[in-house]
CSV table of C-alpha atoms and ligand atoms in Angstrom, one decimal:
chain,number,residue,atom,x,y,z
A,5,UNK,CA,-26.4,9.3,9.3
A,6,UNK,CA,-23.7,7.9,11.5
A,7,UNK,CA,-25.5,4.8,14.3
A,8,UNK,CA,-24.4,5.6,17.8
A,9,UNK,CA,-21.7,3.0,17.7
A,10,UNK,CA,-20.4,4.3,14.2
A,11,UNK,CA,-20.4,7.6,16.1
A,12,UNK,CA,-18.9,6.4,18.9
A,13,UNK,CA,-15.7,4.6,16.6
A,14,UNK,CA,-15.4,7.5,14.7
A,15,UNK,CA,-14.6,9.1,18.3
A,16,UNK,CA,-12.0,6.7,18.8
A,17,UNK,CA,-10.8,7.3,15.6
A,18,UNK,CA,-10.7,11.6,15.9
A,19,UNK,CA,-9.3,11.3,19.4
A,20,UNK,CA,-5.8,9.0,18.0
A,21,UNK,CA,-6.7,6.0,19.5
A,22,UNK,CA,-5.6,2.6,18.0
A,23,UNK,CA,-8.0,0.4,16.8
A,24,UNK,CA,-7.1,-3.0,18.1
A,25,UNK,CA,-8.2,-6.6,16.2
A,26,UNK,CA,-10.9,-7.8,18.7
A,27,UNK,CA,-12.6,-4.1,19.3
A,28,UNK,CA,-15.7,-3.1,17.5
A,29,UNK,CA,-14.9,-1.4,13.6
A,30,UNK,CA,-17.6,-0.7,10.8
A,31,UNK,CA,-17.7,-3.4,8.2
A,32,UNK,CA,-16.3,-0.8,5.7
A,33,UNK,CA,-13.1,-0.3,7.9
A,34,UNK,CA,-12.7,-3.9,7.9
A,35,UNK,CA,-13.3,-4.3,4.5
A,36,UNK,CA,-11.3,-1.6,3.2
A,37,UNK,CA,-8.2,-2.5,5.6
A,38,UNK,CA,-8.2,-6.0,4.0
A,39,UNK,CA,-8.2,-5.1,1.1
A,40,UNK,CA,-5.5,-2.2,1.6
A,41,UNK,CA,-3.2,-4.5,3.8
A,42,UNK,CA,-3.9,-7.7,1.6
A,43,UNK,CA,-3.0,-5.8,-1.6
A,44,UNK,CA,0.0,-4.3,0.3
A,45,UNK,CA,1.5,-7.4,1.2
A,46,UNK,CA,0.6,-8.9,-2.4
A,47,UNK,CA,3.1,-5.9,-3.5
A,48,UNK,CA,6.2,-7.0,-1.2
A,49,UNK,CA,6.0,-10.7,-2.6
A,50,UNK,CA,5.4,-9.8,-6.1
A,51,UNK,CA,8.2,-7.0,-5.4
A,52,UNK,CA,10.9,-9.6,-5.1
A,53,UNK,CA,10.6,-10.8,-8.6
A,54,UNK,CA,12.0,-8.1,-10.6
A,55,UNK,CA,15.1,-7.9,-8.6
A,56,UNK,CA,15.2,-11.6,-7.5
A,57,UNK,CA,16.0,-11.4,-11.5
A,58,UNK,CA,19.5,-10.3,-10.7
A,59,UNK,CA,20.8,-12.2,-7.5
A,60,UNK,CA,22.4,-14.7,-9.9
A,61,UNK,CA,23.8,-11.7,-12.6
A,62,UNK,CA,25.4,-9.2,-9.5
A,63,UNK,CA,28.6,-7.7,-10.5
A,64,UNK,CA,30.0,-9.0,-7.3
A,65,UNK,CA,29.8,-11.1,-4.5
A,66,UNK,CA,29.1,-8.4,-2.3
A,67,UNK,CA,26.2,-6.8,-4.6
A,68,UNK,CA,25.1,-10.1,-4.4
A,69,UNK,CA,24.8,-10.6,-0.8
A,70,UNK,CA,22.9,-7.1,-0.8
A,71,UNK,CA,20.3,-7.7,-3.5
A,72,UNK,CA,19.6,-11.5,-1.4
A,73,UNK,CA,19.5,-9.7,1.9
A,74,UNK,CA,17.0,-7.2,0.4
A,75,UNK,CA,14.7,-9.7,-1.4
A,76,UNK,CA,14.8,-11.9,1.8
A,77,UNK,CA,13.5,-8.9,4.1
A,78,UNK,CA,11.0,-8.2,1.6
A,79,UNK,CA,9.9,-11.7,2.1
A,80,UNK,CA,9.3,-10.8,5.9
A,81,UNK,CA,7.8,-8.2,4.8
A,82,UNK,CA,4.8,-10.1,3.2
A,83,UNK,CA,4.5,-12.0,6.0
A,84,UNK,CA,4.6,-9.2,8.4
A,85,UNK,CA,1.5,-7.8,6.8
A,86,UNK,CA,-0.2,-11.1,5.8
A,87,UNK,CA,-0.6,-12.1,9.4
A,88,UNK,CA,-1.3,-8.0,9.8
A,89,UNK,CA,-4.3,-8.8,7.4
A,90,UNK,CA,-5.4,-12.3,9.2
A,91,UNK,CA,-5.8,-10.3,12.3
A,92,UNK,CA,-9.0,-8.6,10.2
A,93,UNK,CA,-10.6,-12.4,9.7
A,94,UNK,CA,-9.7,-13.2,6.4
A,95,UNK,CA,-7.0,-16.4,5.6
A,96,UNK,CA,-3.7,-16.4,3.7
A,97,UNK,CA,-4.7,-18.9,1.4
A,98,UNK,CA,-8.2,-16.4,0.5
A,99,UNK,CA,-5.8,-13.3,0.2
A,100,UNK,CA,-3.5,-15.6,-2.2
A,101,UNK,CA,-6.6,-17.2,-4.5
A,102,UNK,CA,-7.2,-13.4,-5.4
A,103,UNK,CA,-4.7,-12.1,-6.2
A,104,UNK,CA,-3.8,-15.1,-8.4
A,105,UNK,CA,-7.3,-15.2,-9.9
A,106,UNK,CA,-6.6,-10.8,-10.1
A,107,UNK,CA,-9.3,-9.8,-8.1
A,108,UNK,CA,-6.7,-8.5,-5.4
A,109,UNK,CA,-3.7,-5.8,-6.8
A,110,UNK,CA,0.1,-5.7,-6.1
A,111,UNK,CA,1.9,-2.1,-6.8
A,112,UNK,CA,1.9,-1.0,-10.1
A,113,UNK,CA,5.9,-0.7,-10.4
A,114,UNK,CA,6.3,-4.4,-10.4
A,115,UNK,CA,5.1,-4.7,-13.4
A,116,UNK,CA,7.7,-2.7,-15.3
A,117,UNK,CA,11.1,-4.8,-16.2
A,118,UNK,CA,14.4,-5.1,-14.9
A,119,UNK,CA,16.7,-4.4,-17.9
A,120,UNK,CA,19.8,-4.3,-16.7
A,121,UNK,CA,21.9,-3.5,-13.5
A,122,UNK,CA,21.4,0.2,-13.6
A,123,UNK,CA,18.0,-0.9,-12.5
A,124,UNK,CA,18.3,-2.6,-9.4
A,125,UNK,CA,20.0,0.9,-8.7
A,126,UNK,CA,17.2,3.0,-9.7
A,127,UNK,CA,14.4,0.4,-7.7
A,128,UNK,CA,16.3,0.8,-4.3
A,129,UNK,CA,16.6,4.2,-4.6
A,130,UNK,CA,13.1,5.1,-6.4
A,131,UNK,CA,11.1,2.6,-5.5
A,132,UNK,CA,12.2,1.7,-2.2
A,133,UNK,CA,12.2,5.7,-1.7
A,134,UNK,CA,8.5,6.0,-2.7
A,135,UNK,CA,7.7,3.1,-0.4
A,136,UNK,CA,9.2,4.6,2.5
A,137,UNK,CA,7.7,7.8,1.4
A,138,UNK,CA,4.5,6.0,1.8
A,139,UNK,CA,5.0,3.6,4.5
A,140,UNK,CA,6.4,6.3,7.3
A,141,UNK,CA,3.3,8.0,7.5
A,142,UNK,CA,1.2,4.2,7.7
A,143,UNK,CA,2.9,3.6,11.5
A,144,UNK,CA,0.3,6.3,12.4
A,145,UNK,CA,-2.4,4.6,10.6
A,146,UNK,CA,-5.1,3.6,13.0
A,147,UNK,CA,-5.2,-0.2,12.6
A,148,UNK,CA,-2.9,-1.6,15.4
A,149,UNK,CA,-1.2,-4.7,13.8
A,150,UNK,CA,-0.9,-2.4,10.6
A,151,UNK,CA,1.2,0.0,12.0
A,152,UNK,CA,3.2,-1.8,14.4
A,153,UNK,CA,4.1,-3.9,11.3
A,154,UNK,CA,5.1,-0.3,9.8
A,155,UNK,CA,7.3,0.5,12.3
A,156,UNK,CA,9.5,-2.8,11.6
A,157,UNK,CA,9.4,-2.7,8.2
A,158,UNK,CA,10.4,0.8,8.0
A,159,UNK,CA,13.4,0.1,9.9
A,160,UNK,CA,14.5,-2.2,7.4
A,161,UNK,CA,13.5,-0.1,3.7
A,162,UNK,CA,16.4,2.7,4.7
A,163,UNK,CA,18.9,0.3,4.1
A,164,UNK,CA,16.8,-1.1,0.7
A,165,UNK,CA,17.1,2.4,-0.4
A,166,UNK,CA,20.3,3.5,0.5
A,167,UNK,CA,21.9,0.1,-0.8
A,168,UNK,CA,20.3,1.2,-4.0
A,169,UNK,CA,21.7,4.9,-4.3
A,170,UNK,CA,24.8,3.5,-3.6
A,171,UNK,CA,25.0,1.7,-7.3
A,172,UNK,CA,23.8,4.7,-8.6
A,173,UNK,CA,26.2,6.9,-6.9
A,174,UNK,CA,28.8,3.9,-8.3
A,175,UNK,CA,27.3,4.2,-11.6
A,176,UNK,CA,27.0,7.7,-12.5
A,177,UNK,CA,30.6,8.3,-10.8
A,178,UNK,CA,31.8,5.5,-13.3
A,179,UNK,CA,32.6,5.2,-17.2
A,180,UNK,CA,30.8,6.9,-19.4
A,181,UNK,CA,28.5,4.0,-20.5
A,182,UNK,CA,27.6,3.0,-16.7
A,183,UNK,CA,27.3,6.7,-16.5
A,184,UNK,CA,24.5,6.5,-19.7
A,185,UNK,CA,23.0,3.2,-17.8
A,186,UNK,CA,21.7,5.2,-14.8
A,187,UNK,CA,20.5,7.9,-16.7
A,188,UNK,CA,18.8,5.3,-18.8
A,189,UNK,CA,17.3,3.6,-16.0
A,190,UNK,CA,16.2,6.9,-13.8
A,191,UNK,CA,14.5,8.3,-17.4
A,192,UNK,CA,12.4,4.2,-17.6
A,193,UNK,CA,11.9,4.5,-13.6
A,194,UNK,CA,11.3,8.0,-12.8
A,195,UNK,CA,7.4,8.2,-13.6
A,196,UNK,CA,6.5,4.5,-12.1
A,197,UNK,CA,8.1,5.4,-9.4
A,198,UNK,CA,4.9,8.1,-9.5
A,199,UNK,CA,2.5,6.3,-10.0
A,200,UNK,CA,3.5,4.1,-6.8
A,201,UNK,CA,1.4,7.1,-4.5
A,202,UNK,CA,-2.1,6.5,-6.7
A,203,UNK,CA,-4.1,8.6,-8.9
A,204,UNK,CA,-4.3,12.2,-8.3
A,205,UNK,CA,-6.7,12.9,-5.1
A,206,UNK,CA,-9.4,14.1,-7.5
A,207,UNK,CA,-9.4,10.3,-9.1
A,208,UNK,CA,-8.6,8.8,-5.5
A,209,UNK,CA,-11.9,6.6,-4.3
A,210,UNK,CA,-10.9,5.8,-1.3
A,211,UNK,CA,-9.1,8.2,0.1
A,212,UNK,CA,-11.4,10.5,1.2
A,213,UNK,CA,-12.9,7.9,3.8
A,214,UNK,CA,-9.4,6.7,4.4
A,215,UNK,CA,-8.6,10.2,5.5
A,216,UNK,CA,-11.5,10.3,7.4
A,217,UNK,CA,-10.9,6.9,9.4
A,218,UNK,CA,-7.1,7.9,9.4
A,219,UNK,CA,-6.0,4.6,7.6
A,220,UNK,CA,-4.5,7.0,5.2
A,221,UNK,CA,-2.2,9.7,6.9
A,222,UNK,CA,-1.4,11.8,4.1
A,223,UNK,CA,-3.2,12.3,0.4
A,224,UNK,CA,-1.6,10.6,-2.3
A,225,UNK,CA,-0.9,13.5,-4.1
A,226,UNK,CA,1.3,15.4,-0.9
A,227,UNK,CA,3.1,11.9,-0.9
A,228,UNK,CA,3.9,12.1,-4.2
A,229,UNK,CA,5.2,16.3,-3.6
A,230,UNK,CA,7.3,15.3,-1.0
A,231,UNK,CA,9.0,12.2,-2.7
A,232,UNK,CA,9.9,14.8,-6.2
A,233,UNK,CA,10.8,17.4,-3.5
A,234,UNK,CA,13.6,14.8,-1.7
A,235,UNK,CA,14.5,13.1,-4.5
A,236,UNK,CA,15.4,15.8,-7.0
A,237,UNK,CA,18.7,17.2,-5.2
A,238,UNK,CA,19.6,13.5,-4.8
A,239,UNK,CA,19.7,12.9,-8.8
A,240,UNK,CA,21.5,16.1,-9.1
A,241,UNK,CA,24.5,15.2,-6.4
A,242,UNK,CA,24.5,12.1,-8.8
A,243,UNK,CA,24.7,14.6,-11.8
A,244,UNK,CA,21.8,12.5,-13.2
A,245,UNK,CA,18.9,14.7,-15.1
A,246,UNK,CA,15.2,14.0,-14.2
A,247,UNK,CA,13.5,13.1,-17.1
A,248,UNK,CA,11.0,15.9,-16.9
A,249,UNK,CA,11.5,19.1,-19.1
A,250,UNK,CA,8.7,20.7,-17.0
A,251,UNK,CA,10.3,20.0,-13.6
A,252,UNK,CA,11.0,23.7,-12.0
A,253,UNK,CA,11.3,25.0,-8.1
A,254,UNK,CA,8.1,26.7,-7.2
A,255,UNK,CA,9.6,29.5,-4.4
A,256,UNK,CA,6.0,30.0,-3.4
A,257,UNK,CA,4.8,26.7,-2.7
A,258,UNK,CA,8.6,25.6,-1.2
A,259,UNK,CA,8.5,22.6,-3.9
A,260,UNK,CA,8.7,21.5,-7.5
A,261,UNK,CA,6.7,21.8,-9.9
A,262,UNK,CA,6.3,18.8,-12.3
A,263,UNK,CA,4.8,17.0,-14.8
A,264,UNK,CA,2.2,14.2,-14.3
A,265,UNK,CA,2.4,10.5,-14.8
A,266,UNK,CA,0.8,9.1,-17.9
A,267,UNK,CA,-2.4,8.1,-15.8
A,268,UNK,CA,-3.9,6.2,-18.8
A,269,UNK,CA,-0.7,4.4,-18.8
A,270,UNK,CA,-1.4,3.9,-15.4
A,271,UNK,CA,-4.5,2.1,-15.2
A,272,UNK,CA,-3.6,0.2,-18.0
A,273,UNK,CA,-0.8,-1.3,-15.9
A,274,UNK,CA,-3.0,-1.8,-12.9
A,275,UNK,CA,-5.6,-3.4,-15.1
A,276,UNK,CA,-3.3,-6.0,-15.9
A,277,UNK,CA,-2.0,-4.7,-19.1
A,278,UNK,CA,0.9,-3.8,-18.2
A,279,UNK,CA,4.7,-4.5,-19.7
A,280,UNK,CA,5.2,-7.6,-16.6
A,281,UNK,CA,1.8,-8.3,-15.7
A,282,UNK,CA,1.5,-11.6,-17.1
A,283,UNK,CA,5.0,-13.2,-16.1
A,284,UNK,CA,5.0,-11.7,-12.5
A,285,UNK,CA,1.4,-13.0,-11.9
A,286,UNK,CA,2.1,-16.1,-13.8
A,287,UNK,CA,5.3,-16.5,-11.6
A,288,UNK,CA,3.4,-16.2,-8.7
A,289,UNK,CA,0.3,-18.8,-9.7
A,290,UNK,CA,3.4,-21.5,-10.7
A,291,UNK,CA,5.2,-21.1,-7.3
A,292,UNK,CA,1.4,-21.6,-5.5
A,293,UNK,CA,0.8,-24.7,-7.7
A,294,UNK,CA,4.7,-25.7,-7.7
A,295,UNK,CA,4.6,-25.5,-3.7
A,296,UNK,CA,1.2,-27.5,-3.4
A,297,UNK,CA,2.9,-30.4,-2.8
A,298,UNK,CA,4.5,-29.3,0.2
A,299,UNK,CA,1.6,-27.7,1.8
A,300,UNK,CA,0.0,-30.8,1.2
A,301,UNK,CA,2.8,-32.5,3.1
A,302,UNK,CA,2.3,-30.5,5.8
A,303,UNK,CA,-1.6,-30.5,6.2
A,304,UNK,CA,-1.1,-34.4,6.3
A,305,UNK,CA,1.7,-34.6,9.2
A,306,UNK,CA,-0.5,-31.9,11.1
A,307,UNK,CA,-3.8,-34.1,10.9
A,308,UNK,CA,-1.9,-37.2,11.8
A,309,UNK,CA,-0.5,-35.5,14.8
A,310,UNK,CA,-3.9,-33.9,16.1
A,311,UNK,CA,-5.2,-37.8,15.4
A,312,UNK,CA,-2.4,-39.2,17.4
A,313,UNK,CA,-2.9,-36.4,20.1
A,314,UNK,CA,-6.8,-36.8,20.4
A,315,UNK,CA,-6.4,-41.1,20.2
B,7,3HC,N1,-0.5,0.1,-7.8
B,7,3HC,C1,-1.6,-0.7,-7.9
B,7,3HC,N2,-2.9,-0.3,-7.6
B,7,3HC,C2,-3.0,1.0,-7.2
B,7,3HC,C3,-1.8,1.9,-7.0
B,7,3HC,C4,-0.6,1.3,-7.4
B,7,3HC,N3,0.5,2.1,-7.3
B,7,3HC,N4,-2.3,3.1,-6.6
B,7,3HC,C5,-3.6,3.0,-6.4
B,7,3HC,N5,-4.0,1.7,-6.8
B,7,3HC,C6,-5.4,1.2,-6.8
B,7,3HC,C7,-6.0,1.2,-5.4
B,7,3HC,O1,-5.7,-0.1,-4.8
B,7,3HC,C8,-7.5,1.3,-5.8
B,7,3HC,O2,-7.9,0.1,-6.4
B,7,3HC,P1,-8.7,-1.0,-5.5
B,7,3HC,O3,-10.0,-0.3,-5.0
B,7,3HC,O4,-9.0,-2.2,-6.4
B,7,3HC,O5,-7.8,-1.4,-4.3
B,7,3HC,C9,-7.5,2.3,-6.9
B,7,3HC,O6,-6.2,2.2,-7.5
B,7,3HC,C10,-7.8,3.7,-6.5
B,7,3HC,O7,-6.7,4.2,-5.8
B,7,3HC,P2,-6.9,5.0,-4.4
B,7,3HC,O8,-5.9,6.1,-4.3
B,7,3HC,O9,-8.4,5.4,-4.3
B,7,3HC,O10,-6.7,3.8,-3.4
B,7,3HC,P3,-6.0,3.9,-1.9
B,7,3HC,O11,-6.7,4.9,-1.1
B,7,3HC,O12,-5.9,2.5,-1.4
B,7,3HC,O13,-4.5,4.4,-2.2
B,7,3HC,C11,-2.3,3.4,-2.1
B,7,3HC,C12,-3.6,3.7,-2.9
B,7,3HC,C13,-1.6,4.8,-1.8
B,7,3HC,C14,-1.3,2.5,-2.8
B,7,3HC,C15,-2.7,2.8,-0.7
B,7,3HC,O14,-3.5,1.7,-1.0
B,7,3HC,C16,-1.5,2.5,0.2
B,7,3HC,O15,-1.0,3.3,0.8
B,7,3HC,N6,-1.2,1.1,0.2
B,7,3HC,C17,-0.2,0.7,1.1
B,7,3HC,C18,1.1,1.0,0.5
B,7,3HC,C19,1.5,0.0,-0.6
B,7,3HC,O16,0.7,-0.8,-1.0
B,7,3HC,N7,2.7,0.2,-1.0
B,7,3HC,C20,3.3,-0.7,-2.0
B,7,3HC,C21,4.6,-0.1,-2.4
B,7,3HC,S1,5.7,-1.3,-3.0
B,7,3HC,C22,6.2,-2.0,-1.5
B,7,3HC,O17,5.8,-1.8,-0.5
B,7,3HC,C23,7.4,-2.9,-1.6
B,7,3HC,C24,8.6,-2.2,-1.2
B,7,3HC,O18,9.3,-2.9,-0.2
B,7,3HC,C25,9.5,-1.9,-2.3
């Protein structure tokens, strides 16, 4: 049973208004916002790991400047959202100690490897494509800061994903080993890429009151139907075969039909046993403590300046 001001937010909510950082919101909005948002920015940061793998091993100087471009935005990213999550009363630094100690997630994807250059490929195009799959339909989420920080980093993911179709397109429309390298990378990528949208709305926990409080847009599951449905003619202009023997066009329902991810696989991976887990989290607790020094640094010049201000 809904308390006048519960009903009176979930007014708000039906009638498309923004919910703003200062207004009233039921702890469970709050709560489940932080730990959406948090866990979203945790995915950007750890995101630049598998393909800030590569910066140094780019076949040119130009791939190169892409890929640092890329990882740099996805660096903004983070912060974009971090400061999106602060807004909700919780610090950087808390948001930080769990995901290092793994009580907070990053996106599942991250934790697969980054073989070979094929792959950098497949992630701007797959990955990125599934994020902005994803992301599009967040700048209507009703969270203010959280989708105002959508619309900005949306601008930016077309040209993660298109940089990243472009190496395919270079690939597949190359010798007949680079050729084999795409179609090795799409066949590693293609269910990862997923998983990214979530378990299937009858496993999804949150989504029902994410629906509800229209944090979440659309279901996992129509995500997931429209990124096959877009990205299926794209692998065949690239003459690429999806690795799915069950993938047919479904005239009646105007999509594809296709096979599921392996969802044991799945949470698996997202309960930290997956191929990466270890190095990308252990990456990110040795940059913390490797950085300490410097924040340190900075704490110190900041007291001494308040001191010298307030004397
Ligand atoms: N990876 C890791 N965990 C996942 C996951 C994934 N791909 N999909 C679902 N989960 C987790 C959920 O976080 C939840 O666990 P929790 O309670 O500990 O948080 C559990 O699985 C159940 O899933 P639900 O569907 O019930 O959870 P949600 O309603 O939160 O839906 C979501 C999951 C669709 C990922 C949603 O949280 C979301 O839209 N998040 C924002 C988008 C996001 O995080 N995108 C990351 C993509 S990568 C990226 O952005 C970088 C890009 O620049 C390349």
């Amino acid at each position: 049973e809904l308390s006048p001001q519960e009903r009176a937010f979930q007014e708000r909510i039906d009638r498309g208004e923004k919910i703003e950082p200062k207004e009233w919101m039921p702890e469970g909005y709050r709560k489940t916002l932080i730990r959406q948002v948090g866990q979203h920015a945790h995915s950007e940061i750890v995101g630049q790991l598998p393909e800030g793998n590569w910066i140094t091993r780019a076949p040119t100087l130009e791939r190169k400047a892409i890929l640092l471009a890329k990882v740099q935005d996805e660096a903004g990213h983070g912060l974009y959202l971090y400061c999106a999550a602060e807004t909700l009363g919780v610090s950087r630094d808390q948001l930080l100690a769990k995901l290092h100690d793994g009580s907070m997630k990053y996106s599942s994807i991250f934790n697969y490897p980054t073989l070979n250059w094929a792959d950098i490929g497949a992630v701007g195009w797959l990955v990125d494509g599934a994020a902005i799959m994803n992301q599009v339909q967040l700048q209507k989420t009703s969270y203010g800061p959280y989708a105002r920080a959508m619309i900005r980093i949306c601008k930016e993911e077309s040209f993660h994903q298109r940089q990243g179709y472009d190496i395919m397109m270079k690939m597949a429309q190359g010798t007949a080993e680079q050729k084999a390298m795409a179609q090795d990378a799409l066949d590693r990528f293609w269910y990862p890429a997923l998983m990214m949208f979530g378990p299937s709305d009858k496993d999804s926990v949150h989504s029902a009151q994410s629906m509800a409080w229209k944090i979440k847009i659309n279901t996992n599951d129509e995500l997931r139907q429209k990124f096959v449905d877009q990205t299926v003619p794209q692998a065949e202009y690239l003459g690429l075969k999806i690795p799915d023997p069950n993938l047919k066009w479904n005239e009646e329902k105007k999509g594809y039909d296709f096979s599921e991810p392996d969802w044991s696989e799945f949470f698996e991976v997202i309960a930290g046993n997956g191929p990466c887990n270890k190095e990308r989290l252990g990456a990110r607790v040795k940059a913390w403590e490797d950085g300490a020094w410097f924040r340190d640094g900075l704490l110190a010049h900041a007291e001494k300046a308040e001191a010298r201000r307030a004397a």
